[in-house]
Coordinates of C-alpha atoms and ligand atoms in Angstrom, one line a residue:
M191 CA -0.9 20.7 -13.6
A192 CA -1.3 18.6 -10.5
Q193 CA 0.3 15.1 -10.5
A194 CA 0.1 11.9 -8.4
F195 CA 1.7 8.5 -8.9
G196 CA 0.4 5.0 -9.2
K197 CA 2.2 2.5 -7.1
V198 CA 3.2 -1.1 -6.6
I199 CA 3.5 -2.7 -3.1
L200 CA 6.8 -4.7 -3.1
L201 CA 6.2 -6.3 0.2
G202 CA 3.6 -6.2 3.0
E203 CA 0.1 -5.6 1.6
H204 CA -2.8 -6.5 3.9
S205 CA -0.7 -6.9 7.0
V206 CA -0.1 -3.2 6.6
V207 CA -3.8 -2.7 7.5
Y208 CA -3.0 -4.2 10.9
G209 CA -0.1 -1.9 11.7
H210 CA 2.7 -3.9 10.2
P211 CA 5.2 -2.3 7.8
A212 CA 5.0 -2.4 4.0
I213 CA 7.4 -1.3 1.2
A214 CA 5.9 0.4 -1.8
A215 CA 7.3 2.0 -5.0
A216 CA 5.8 4.8 -7.1
L217 CA 5.2 4.0 -10.8
D218 CA 6.4 6.5 -13.5
R219 CA 2.7 7.0 -14.4
G220 CA -0.3 8.0 -12.5
V221 CA -3.0 10.8 -12.7
S222 CA -2.7 14.4 -13.7
A223 CA -5.4 17.0 -13.1
R224 CA -5.9 20.6 -13.9
G225 CA -8.0 22.8 -11.6
T226 CA -9.8 25.9 -12.8
A227 CA -11.6 28.4 -10.5
L228 CA -15.1 29.2 -11.7
R229 CA -15.9 32.8 -10.7
E230 CA -19.2 33.3 -12.5
A231 CA -22.5 33.4 -10.4
G232 CA -24.3 30.0 -10.1
A233 CA -21.2 27.9 -11.0
V234 CA -21.0 24.5 -9.4
D235 CA -18.0 22.2 -8.5
L236 CA -17.4 19.7 -11.2
L237 CA -15.0 16.7 -11.6
V238 CA -14.4 15.5 -15.2
I239 CA -12.4 12.3 -15.8
E240 CA -11.7 12.5 -19.5
P241 CA -10.5 9.0 -20.4
W242 CA -13.5 7.5 -18.6
G243 CA -16.0 9.9 -20.1
V244 CA -17.3 10.6 -16.6
Q245 CA -18.5 13.8 -14.9
A246 CA -19.3 14.0 -11.2
L247 CA -20.9 16.7 -9.0
P248 CA -20.1 16.6 -5.2
D249 CA -22.6 14.3 -3.4
V250 CA -22.8 14.9 0.3
S251 CA -25.2 12.0 1.0
S252 CA -23.7 9.3 3.3
G253 CA -24.1 5.5 3.0
G254 CA -24.9 3.6 -0.2
E255 CA -22.4 2.7 -2.9
P256 CA -19.1 4.6 -2.9
T257 CA -19.2 7.1 -5.8
L258 CA -16.8 9.7 -7.3
G259 CA -19.3 12.4 -6.3
R260 CA -19.1 11.3 -2.6
A261 CA -15.3 11.2 -2.7
F262 CA -15.2 14.6 -4.4
A263 CA -17.5 16.0 -1.7
E264 CA -15.2 14.6 1.0
V265 CA -12.1 16.4 -0.2
L266 CA -14.0 19.6 -1.0
A267 CA -15.1 19.6 2.7
T268 CA -11.4 20.2 3.6
F269 CA -11.5 23.6 1.9
P270 CA -13.3 26.7 3.2
A271 CA -17.0 26.9 2.2
E272 CA -16.5 30.5 1.1
R273 CA -14.4 29.9 -2.0
P274 CA -14.9 30.0 -5.8
R275 CA -16.4 26.8 -7.3
V276 CA -13.9 24.6 -9.1
R277 CA -13.7 22.5 -12.2
I278 CA -11.2 19.6 -12.1
D279 CA -10.2 17.9 -15.4
A280 CA -8.4 14.6 -14.6
N281 CA -6.4 12.3 -16.9
V282 CA -5.8 8.8 -15.7
A283 CA -2.9 6.8 -17.1
I284 CA -3.2 3.7 -14.9
P285 CA -6.0 1.0 -14.9
G286 CA -8.5 1.2 -12.1
G287 CA -9.3 -1.8 -9.8
S288 CA -6.0 -3.5 -10.5
G289 CA -3.9 -2.9 -7.5
L290 CA -1.9 0.0 -8.9
G291 CA -3.3 2.6 -6.6
C292 CA -5.5 4.3 -9.2
S293 CA -8.1 5.6 -6.8
A294 CA -5.5 7.0 -4.4
A295 CA -3.6 8.7 -7.2
L296 CA -6.9 10.2 -8.4
G297 CA -7.6 11.5 -4.9
V298 CA -4.2 13.1 -4.5
A299 CA -4.4 14.7 -7.9
V300 CA -7.8 16.1 -7.3
V301 CA -6.8 17.6 -3.9
R302 CA -3.7 19.2 -5.6
A303 CA -5.8 20.5 -8.5
I304 CA -8.3 22.2 -6.2
D305 CA -5.3 23.9 -4.5
E306 CA -4.0 24.9 -7.9
A307 CA -7.4 26.4 -8.8
L308 CA -7.6 28.3 -5.6
G309 CA -3.9 29.5 -5.8
Q310 CA -3.0 27.6 -2.6
T311 CA -0.2 25.3 -1.7
H312 CA -0.1 22.6 1.1
S313 CA 2.5 20.4 2.6
L314 CA 3.0 16.8 1.5
E315 CA 1.5 15.7 4.9
D316 CA -1.6 17.8 4.2
D317 CA -2.0 16.3 0.8
I318 CA -1.7 12.8 2.3
A319 CA -4.2 13.5 5.1
R320 CA -6.8 15.2 2.8
S321 CA -6.6 12.5 0.1
L322 CA -7.1 9.8 2.8
R323 CA -10.7 11.1 3.1
W324 CA -11.1 10.3 -0.6
E325 CA -9.7 6.8 -0.2
R326 CA -12.0 6.1 2.8
V327 CA -15.0 6.5 0.6
F328 CA -13.9 3.6 -1.6
H329 CA -11.9 1.4 0.7
G330 CA -13.5 1.8 4.2
Q331 CA -10.5 1.8 6.5
P332 CA -7.4 1.8 4.2
S333 CA -3.9 1.7 5.8
G334 CA -3.0 4.9 3.9
V335 CA -0.1 3.4 2.0
D336 CA -1.6 4.0 -1.5
N337 CA -2.2 7.7 -1.0
A338 CA 1.0 8.3 0.8
I339 CA 3.1 6.9 -2.1
A340 CA 0.7 8.5 -4.6
A341 CA 1.6 11.9 -3.1
A342 CA 5.3 11.4 -2.2
G343 CA 6.5 9.2 -5.1
G344 CA 9.8 7.3 -4.8
L345 CA 10.4 4.1 -2.8
A346 CA 9.5 4.0 0.9
L347 CA 8.6 2.0 4.0
F348 CA 5.2 2.8 5.3
V349 CA 3.7 2.1 8.7
K350 CA 0.1 3.2 9.3
G351 CA -0.1 6.4 11.2
S352 CA 3.6 7.3 10.7
A353 CA 5.5 9.4 8.3
L354 CA 6.8 7.6 5.2
E355 CA 10.4 6.4 5.5
P356 CA 12.1 7.0 2.1
L357 CA 14.4 4.1 1.1
R358 CA 17.5 4.5 -1.1
A359 CA 18.1 1.3 -3.1
R360 CA 21.8 0.4 -3.5
R361 CA 20.9 -1.0 -6.9
P362 CA 18.0 0.0 -9.1
L363 CA 14.9 -2.2 -8.7
R364 CA 13.9 -3.3 -12.2
L365 CA 10.3 -4.4 -11.9
V366 CA 7.9 -6.0 -14.3
V367 CA 4.3 -5.3 -13.6
G368 CA 1.7 -7.6 -15.2
D369 CA -2.0 -6.7 -15.2
S370 CA -4.1 -9.9 -15.1
G371 CA -7.1 -8.1 -16.5
E372 CA -9.2 -9.6 -13.7
A373 CA -11.1 -7.0 -11.7
S374 CA -10.3 -6.9 -8.0
A375 CA -12.1 -4.9 -5.3
T376 CA -9.8 -3.8 -2.5
K377 CA -12.6 -3.4 0.0
S378 CA -13.9 -7.0 -0.4
M379 CA -10.4 -8.5 -0.3
V380 CA -9.6 -6.5 2.9
E381 CA -12.9 -7.7 4.3
S382 CA -12.1 -11.3 3.5
V383 CA -8.8 -11.0 5.4
A384 CA -10.7 -9.4 8.3
R385 CA -13.1 -12.4 8.4
Q386 CA -10.1 -14.8 8.5
H387 CA -8.6 -12.6 11.3
E388 CA -11.8 -13.1 13.3
Q389 CA -12.3 -16.8 12.6
V390 CA -8.7 -18.0 12.8
P391 CA -6.9 -15.3 14.8
E392 CA -3.8 -17.2 15.7
K393 CA -3.0 -18.4 12.2
T394 CA -3.7 -15.0 10.7
R395 CA -1.6 -13.2 13.4
Q396 CA 1.3 -15.6 12.7
T397 CA 1.0 -14.9 8.9
F398 CA 1.1 -11.1 9.5
E399 CA 4.1 -11.5 11.8
A400 CA 5.9 -13.6 9.1
I401 CA 5.1 -10.9 6.5
A402 CA 6.4 -8.2 8.8
A403 CA 9.7 -10.1 9.2
I404 CA 9.9 -10.4 5.4
V405 CA 9.4 -6.6 5.1
R406 CA 12.1 -5.8 7.6
N407 CA 14.5 -8.1 5.8
G408 CA 13.4 -6.6 2.5
K409 CA 14.3 -3.1 3.6
L410 CA 17.9 -4.4 4.5
A411 CA 18.1 -6.2 1.1
I412 CA 17.1 -3.0 -0.8
E413 CA 19.5 -0.9 1.1
G414 CA 22.3 -3.4 0.7
G415 CA 21.7 -4.1 -3.0
D416 CA 20.9 -7.8 -2.4
L417 CA 18.5 -8.3 -5.3
R418 CA 18.6 -12.1 -5.0
G419 CA 17.6 -11.9 -1.4
L420 CA 14.8 -9.4 -2.1
G421 CA 13.5 -11.7 -4.8
Q422 CA 13.3 -14.6 -2.4
L423 CA 11.5 -12.5 0.1
M424 CA 8.9 -11.5 -2.6
N425 CA 8.4 -15.2 -3.3
M426 CA 7.9 -16.0 0.4
N427 CA 5.5 -13.0 0.7
Q428 CA 3.5 -14.5 -2.3
W429 CA 3.1 -17.9 -0.6
L430 CA 1.8 -16.2 2.6
L431 CA -0.6 -14.1 0.6
A432 CA -1.8 -17.2 -1.3
G433 CA -2.3 -18.8 2.2
L434 CA -4.7 -15.9 2.9
L435 CA -6.6 -16.9 -0.3
L436 CA -5.6 -13.7 -2.1
S437 CA -4.0 -15.2 -5.1
T438 CA -5.7 -16.5 -8.3
P439 CA -4.7 -19.1 -10.8
K440 CA -4.0 -16.3 -13.3
L441 CA -1.7 -14.5 -10.9
E442 CA 0.1 -17.7 -10.1
E443 CA 0.5 -18.4 -13.8
M444 CA 2.0 -14.9 -14.4
C445 CA 4.3 -15.3 -11.4
A446 CA 5.5 -18.7 -12.6
A447 CA 6.1 -17.3 -16.1
A448 CA 8.2 -14.6 -14.6
R449 CA 10.3 -16.9 -12.4
D450 CA 10.7 -19.4 -15.3
T451 CA 12.2 -16.6 -17.4
G452 CA 14.7 -15.6 -14.8
A453 CA 12.9 -13.2 -12.5
L454 CA 14.5 -13.2 -9.0
G455 CA 11.1 -13.2 -7.4
A456 CA 7.4 -12.5 -8.1
K457 CA 4.2 -11.9 -6.2
L458 CA 0.8 -10.3 -6.5
T459 CA 0.7 -6.6 -5.7
G460 CA -2.1 -4.7 -4.0
A461 CA -5.3 -6.3 -2.7
G462 CA -5.1 -9.5 -4.8
G463 CA -8.1 -11.6 -6.0
G464 CA -7.1 -10.4 -9.5
G465 CA -5.4 -7.2 -10.4
C466 CA -1.6 -7.1 -10.9
M467 CA 1.6 -9.0 -10.1
V468 CA 5.1 -7.6 -9.8
A469 CA 8.4 -9.4 -10.6
L470 CA 12.0 -8.3 -9.7
C471 CA 14.6 -8.7 -12.4
A472 CA 18.4 -8.6 -12.2
D473 CA 19.0 -6.2 -15.1
A474 CA 17.5 -4.5 -18.0
A475 CA 17.9 -7.4 -20.5
S476 CA 16.3 -9.8 -18.0
A477 CA 13.4 -7.4 -17.4
E478 CA 12.6 -7.4 -21.1
L479 CA 12.5 -11.2 -21.3
V480 CA 10.3 -11.4 -18.2
R481 CA 8.0 -8.6 -19.5
D482 CA 7.5 -10.5 -22.8
A483 CA 6.9 -13.8 -20.9
V484 CA 4.4 -12.2 -18.5
A485 CA 2.7 -10.3 -21.4
K486 CA 1.6 -13.7 -22.9
H487 CA -0.6 -14.3 -19.9
A488 CA -1.6 -10.7 -19.1
R489 CA -3.8 -7.8 -20.4
D490 CA -0.7 -5.6 -20.1
A491 CA 2.9 -5.9 -18.9
F492 CA 5.5 -3.1 -18.5
V493 CA 8.9 -2.4 -16.9
V494 CA 9.3 0.1 -14.2
V495 CA 12.6 1.1 -12.4
A496 CA 12.2 2.0 -8.7
G497 CA 14.8 3.0 -6.2
G498 CA 15.1 6.7 -6.1
L499 CA 17.3 7.3 -9.2
P500 CA 16.3 10.4 -11.1
S501 CA 15.1 9.4 -14.6
G502 CA 17.9 9.3 -17.1
A503 CA 20.6 9.0 -14.4
A504 CA 23.3 6.5 -15.0
E505 CA 22.4 3.2 -13.3
N506 CA 24.8 0.7 -11.9
D507 CA 23.5 -2.8 -12.5
A508 CA 26.8 -4.4 -11.4
P509 CA 26.7 -6.5 -8.2
Ligands
PMV843 O1 -6.1 -0.9 -3.4 P1 -4.9 -1.7 -3.8 O2 -5.2 -2.9 -4.5 O3 -3.8 -0.9 -4.4 O4 -4.2 -2.3 -2.4 C1 -4.2 -1.7 -1.2 C2 -3.3 -2.4 -0.2 C3 -4.0 -3.1 0.9 O5 -2.9 -3.4 1.8 C4 -4.6 -4.4 0.4 C5 -5.1 -2.3 1.6 C6 -4.6 -1.1 2.4 O6 -5.4 -0.3 2.8 O7 -3.3 -1.0 2.7

């Protein structure tokens, strides 16, 4: 069974599109997919996404609305034409269009399931490169952070065009993720930032520089176990994202609920304009309180622990 992870961006979304760093963490949930080779004559490639009740055939047409069929055709084009046809059955355990990297995780899982069906293996770098073709269908010119983390998992610093730099957190990062339930389209949010970049270049450039400094300090805070400092950096990042018109009243309400219940910091995660927020908590008890408070304003809220600890390993919450 092929697997790929959902993700949250802890710091640096949007500026990452312009070559600045971002820090992202994989979720403990994502997309799984099974690939089967179809050897009978006349078989066709088929993608089935069970929870959505959707089936897609590869669509090689260009232009028009992005579709699963076009994305499927893009990744199939990275395999030799002379191959058995494949059937991919995917199971999606994260909501789409909410900033949790659903489409990237689906792309990575589909690429890996095709490998599985054909009895092939590829390197992590290959998986990342091939799934970026899938992402481009939906998101135009994505930075690549989503599909890199979807493929690699863990916690890492990402810079467009470079290999992921895995980060080791000195203390586990207990995160509360809240889904606003408001749909958000990454492509249009990225386009809205691009318009601001064109119309007010100096202001936008300064915002990106400030976010980049926040990310660099965030890396040090993660590696040094300074959760309080990391939380403050998340708050600062949120103010700068709000200045780019990416926040919504609902996301602000959820972030405020998290901070009021003791979260060390909170911000939107992903493209914004709806979707999800993420809050950092000092320990497991605080994370539960914050989750319950955020849940009152959210469609869904859950706790995830990031930081590279194998699941079930003893965690040290002490300062
Ligand atoms: O698609 P989302 O909501 O998971 O966010 C993608 C992150 C952006 O920085 C907004 C876009 C990108 O390509 O990095």
